[in-house]
Tab-separated table of C-alpha atoms in Angstrom:
chain	number	residue	atom	x	y	z
A	1	MET	CA	40.142	-67.188	-10.469
A	2	ASP	CA	39.820	-63.989	-8.395
A	3	LEU	CA	36.405	-63.534	-6.725
A	4	THR	CA	37.215	-60.289	-4.911
A	5	PRO	CA	35.117	-57.974	-7.168
A	6	HIS	CA	32.175	-60.378	-6.992
A	7	VAL	CA	32.431	-60.669	-3.221
A	8	LEU	CA	32.647	-56.877	-2.844
A	9	GLY	CA	29.606	-56.455	-5.083
A	10	LEU	CA	27.662	-59.010	-3.056
A	11	VAL	CA	28.624	-57.298	0.209
A	12	ALA	CA	27.549	-53.916	-1.208
A	13	ILE	CA	24.176	-55.329	-2.306
A	14	LEU	CA	23.614	-56.947	1.099
A	15	ALA	CA	24.572	-53.715	2.877
A	16	ALA	CA	22.168	-51.693	0.712
A	17	ALA	CA	19.375	-54.210	1.333
A	18	THR	CA	20.043	-54.109	5.077
A	19	VAL	CA	19.913	-50.297	5.133
A	20	PHE	CA	16.694	-50.323	3.086
A	21	CYS	CA	15.057	-52.849	5.442
A	22	TRP	CA	16.165	-50.856	8.470
A	23	LEU	CA	14.697	-47.636	7.022
A	24	ALA	CA	11.418	-49.394	6.194
A	25	TYR	CA	11.222	-50.786	9.742
A	26	ALA	CA	11.936	-47.334	11.208
A	27	GLU	CA	9.073	-45.916	9.109
A	28	VAL	CA	6.741	-48.639	10.403
A	29	LEU	CA	7.724	-47.843	13.999
A	30	LYS	CA	7.125	-44.132	13.408
A	31	LYS	CA	3.649	-44.766	11.955
A	32	ARG	CA	2.840	-47.093	14.841
A	33	ALA	CA	3.878	-44.445	17.395
A	34	GLU	CA	1.776	-41.781	15.624
A	35	THR	CA	-1.253	-44.077	15.592
A	36	GLU	CA	-0.794	-44.916	19.278
A	37	GLU	CA	-0.489	-41.225	20.143
A	38	ARG	CA	-3.697	-40.389	18.254
A	39	ARG	CA	-5.521	-43.290	19.941
A	40	LEU	CA	-4.466	-42.112	23.416
A	41	MET	CA	-5.533	-38.531	22.641
A	42	ILE	CA	-8.961	-39.714	21.492
A	43	GLU	CA	-9.373	-41.910	24.599
A	44	LYS	CA	-8.621	-38.892	26.820
A	45	GLY	CA	-11.190	-36.777	24.968
A	46	MET	CA	-8.695	-34.562	23.185
A	47	THR	CA	-8.930	-33.662	19.521
A	48	PRO	CA	-5.846	-34.954	17.727
A	49	PRO	CA	-4.186	-32.646	15.218
A	50	PHE	CA	-4.802	-33.129	11.521
A	51	LYS	CA	-2.489	-35.497	9.731
A	52	PRO	CA	-0.107	-33.694	7.387
A	53	VAL	CA	-1.158	-33.730	3.768
A	54	GLY	CA	1.118	-34.177	0.797
A	55	SER	CA	-0.421	-33.360	-2.562
A	56	TRP	CA	-1.536	-29.937	-3.764
A	57	PRO	CA	-5.318	-30.534	-3.875
A	58	ALA	CA	-5.181	-31.970	-0.374
A	59	VAL	CA	-3.201	-28.965	0.870
A	60	LYS	CA	-5.736	-26.566	-0.656
A	61	GLN	CA	-8.634	-28.515	0.847
A	62	HIS	CA	-6.927	-28.559	4.262
A	63	GLU	CA	-6.374	-24.791	4.043
A	64	GLN	CA	-10.046	-24.172	3.246
A	65	GLN	CA	-11.083	-26.472	6.088
A	66	LEU	CA	-8.910	-24.521	8.545
A	67	LYS	CA	-10.369	-21.197	7.337
A	68	TYR	CA	-13.890	-22.563	7.774
A	69	GLU	CA	-13.047	-23.812	11.272
A	70	GLU	CA	-11.584	-20.419	12.221
A	71	ARG	CA	-14.682	-18.630	10.911
A	72	ARG	CA	-16.973	-21.008	12.827
A	73	LEU	CA	-15.063	-20.435	16.086
A	74	MET	CA	-15.269	-16.649	15.622
A	75	ILE	CA	-19.041	-16.871	15.145
A	76	GLU	CA	-19.389	-19.095	18.248
A	77	LYS	CA	-17.483	-16.525	20.321
A	78	GLY	CA	-19.775	-13.731	19.099
A	79	LEU	CA	-17.204	-12.044	16.879
A	80	THR	CA	-18.015	-10.991	13.358
A	81	PRO	CA	-15.667	-12.629	10.887
A	82	PRO	CA	-14.115	-10.432	8.206
A	83	GLU	CA	-16.048	-10.305	4.961
A	84	ASN	CA	-13.089	-10.091	2.588
A	85	PRO	CA	-9.897	-11.503	4.123
A	86	THR	CA	-7.743	-10.551	1.117
A	87	PRO	CA	-7.232	-6.802	0.703
A	88	PRO	CA	-7.860	-5.281	-2.731
A	89	ARG	CA	-4.865	-4.663	-4.951
A	90	THR	CA	-3.272	-1.275	-4.703
A	91	ALA	CA	-1.478	0.761	-7.340
A	92	THR	CA	1.916	-0.403	-6.082
A	93	ASP	CA	0.854	-4.037	-6.606
A	94	TYR	CA	0.203	-3.274	-10.261
A	95	LEU	CA	3.508	-1.423	-10.541
A	96	ARG	CA	5.466	-4.346	-9.084
A	97	ARG	CA	3.686	-6.906	-11.239
A	98	GLY	CA	4.003	-4.750	-14.374
A	99	LEU	CA	7.718	-4.168	-13.954
A	100	PHE	CA	8.344	-7.852	-13.299
A	101	GLN	CA	6.358	-9.019	-16.327
A	102	LEU	CA	7.855	-6.382	-18.604
A	103	ALA	CA	11.396	-7.289	-17.533
A	104	LEU	CA	10.679	-10.987	-17.976
A	105	GLY	CA	9.234	-10.442	-21.459
A	106	ILE	CA	12.166	-8.280	-22.523
A	107	GLY	CA	14.621	-10.779	-21.069
A	108	MET	CA	13.027	-13.630	-23.006
A	109	ALA	CA	13.158	-11.563	-26.217
A	110	ILE	CA	16.837	-10.798	-25.608
A	111	ALA	CA	17.512	-14.502	-24.998
A	112	PHE	CA	15.805	-15.375	-28.280
A	113	ALA	CA	17.708	-12.668	-30.164
A	114	ALA	CA	21.007	-13.782	-28.636
A	115	LEU	CA	20.381	-17.384	-29.641
A	116	ARG	CA	19.585	-16.282	-33.194
A	117	THR	CA	22.558	-13.931	-33.585
A	118	ILE	CA	25.155	-16.486	-32.490
A	119	GLY	CA	23.714	-18.916	-35.005
A	120	TYR	CA	22.420	-21.414	-32.485
A	121	THR	CA	20.488	-24.115	-34.333
A	122	VAL	CA	18.055	-26.404	-32.622
A	123	HIS	CA	16.378	-29.645	-33.596
A	124	GLY	CA	13.619	-31.755	-32.080
A	125	ASP	CA	12.066	-30.759	-28.773
A	126	ALA	CA	14.331	-27.735	-28.379
A	127	GLU	CA	12.455	-26.094	-31.257
A	128	ASP	CA	9.344	-26.116	-29.091
A	129	TRP	CA	11.188	-24.218	-26.356
A	130	LEU	CA	12.467	-21.693	-28.853
A	131	PHE	CA	8.943	-21.250	-30.204
A	132	GLY	CA	7.817	-20.746	-26.597
A	133	LEU	CA	10.280	-17.873	-26.264
A	134	ILE	CA	8.937	-16.335	-29.475
A	135	VAL	CA	5.329	-16.493	-28.271
A	136	ALA	CA	5.733	-15.852	-24.537
A	137	SER	CA	8.068	-12.862	-24.647
A	138	PRO	CA	5.662	-10.379	-26.328
A	139	VAL	CA	2.717	-11.734	-24.338
A	140	LEU	CA	4.524	-11.179	-21.037
A	141	ALA	CA	5.816	-7.793	-22.120
A	142	LEU	CA	2.320	-6.640	-23.126
A	143	CYS	CA	0.838	-7.916	-19.844
A	144	GLY	CA	3.516	-5.907	-18.060
A	145	VAL	CA	2.646	-2.810	-20.062
A	146	ALA	CA	-1.049	-3.323	-19.239
A	147	ASN	CA	-0.240	-3.506	-15.523
A	148	LEU	CA	1.887	-0.367	-15.767
A	149	VAL	CA	-0.989	1.458	-17.491
A	150	ASN	CA	-3.314	0.231	-14.742
A	151	TYR	CA	-0.836	1.550	-12.167
A	152	ARG	CA	-0.771	4.933	-13.881
A	153	VAL	CA	-4.585	5.131	-13.941
A	154	LEU	CA	-4.940	4.119	-10.295
A	155	ARG	CA	-2.174	6.482	-9.194
A	156	ASP	CA	-3.791	9.488	-10.879
A	157	LYS	CA	-7.259	8.591	-9.606
A	158	ARG	CA	-8.263	10.606	-6.569
A	159	VAL	CA	-9.053	8.632	-3.446
A	160	ASP	CA	-12.466	9.361	-1.980
A	161	VAL	CA	-12.175	10.535	1.634
A	162	ALA	CA	-15.295	8.591	2.677
A	163	THR	CA	-13.771	5.301	1.580
């Protein structure tokens, strides 16, 4: 009776378990070092940096908190913070968005037509994707056309010198 495959399997499992335990221990040491660093900073009167966040709502909340902190520091220094940090959209923004959406809508329609002409048949969940192409392609194309019309209107509109 040859036990070589069983022994090799056992060695591979033990090696994988050892690597996993080593990685877990390294993570524990890293967390311990971060905690010790934060504790020493607090003892010396320094403000430790924010801990990194992982999920999307936490990232958005952290971003808003940083913006609020920046605004508060500007007010403390006597500076007036900007009222609207995001600039209004220009005509070229509508042109870029319109061309992108129109091309995407046309591309999806071409993909649907190509699938139909080669006789591609779908069943099950793939039918939902094909239905998505049918619905999304004209919607995207029309949104693109609307943005291009908006670009045309804004381009022809005269800019007031006072503004």
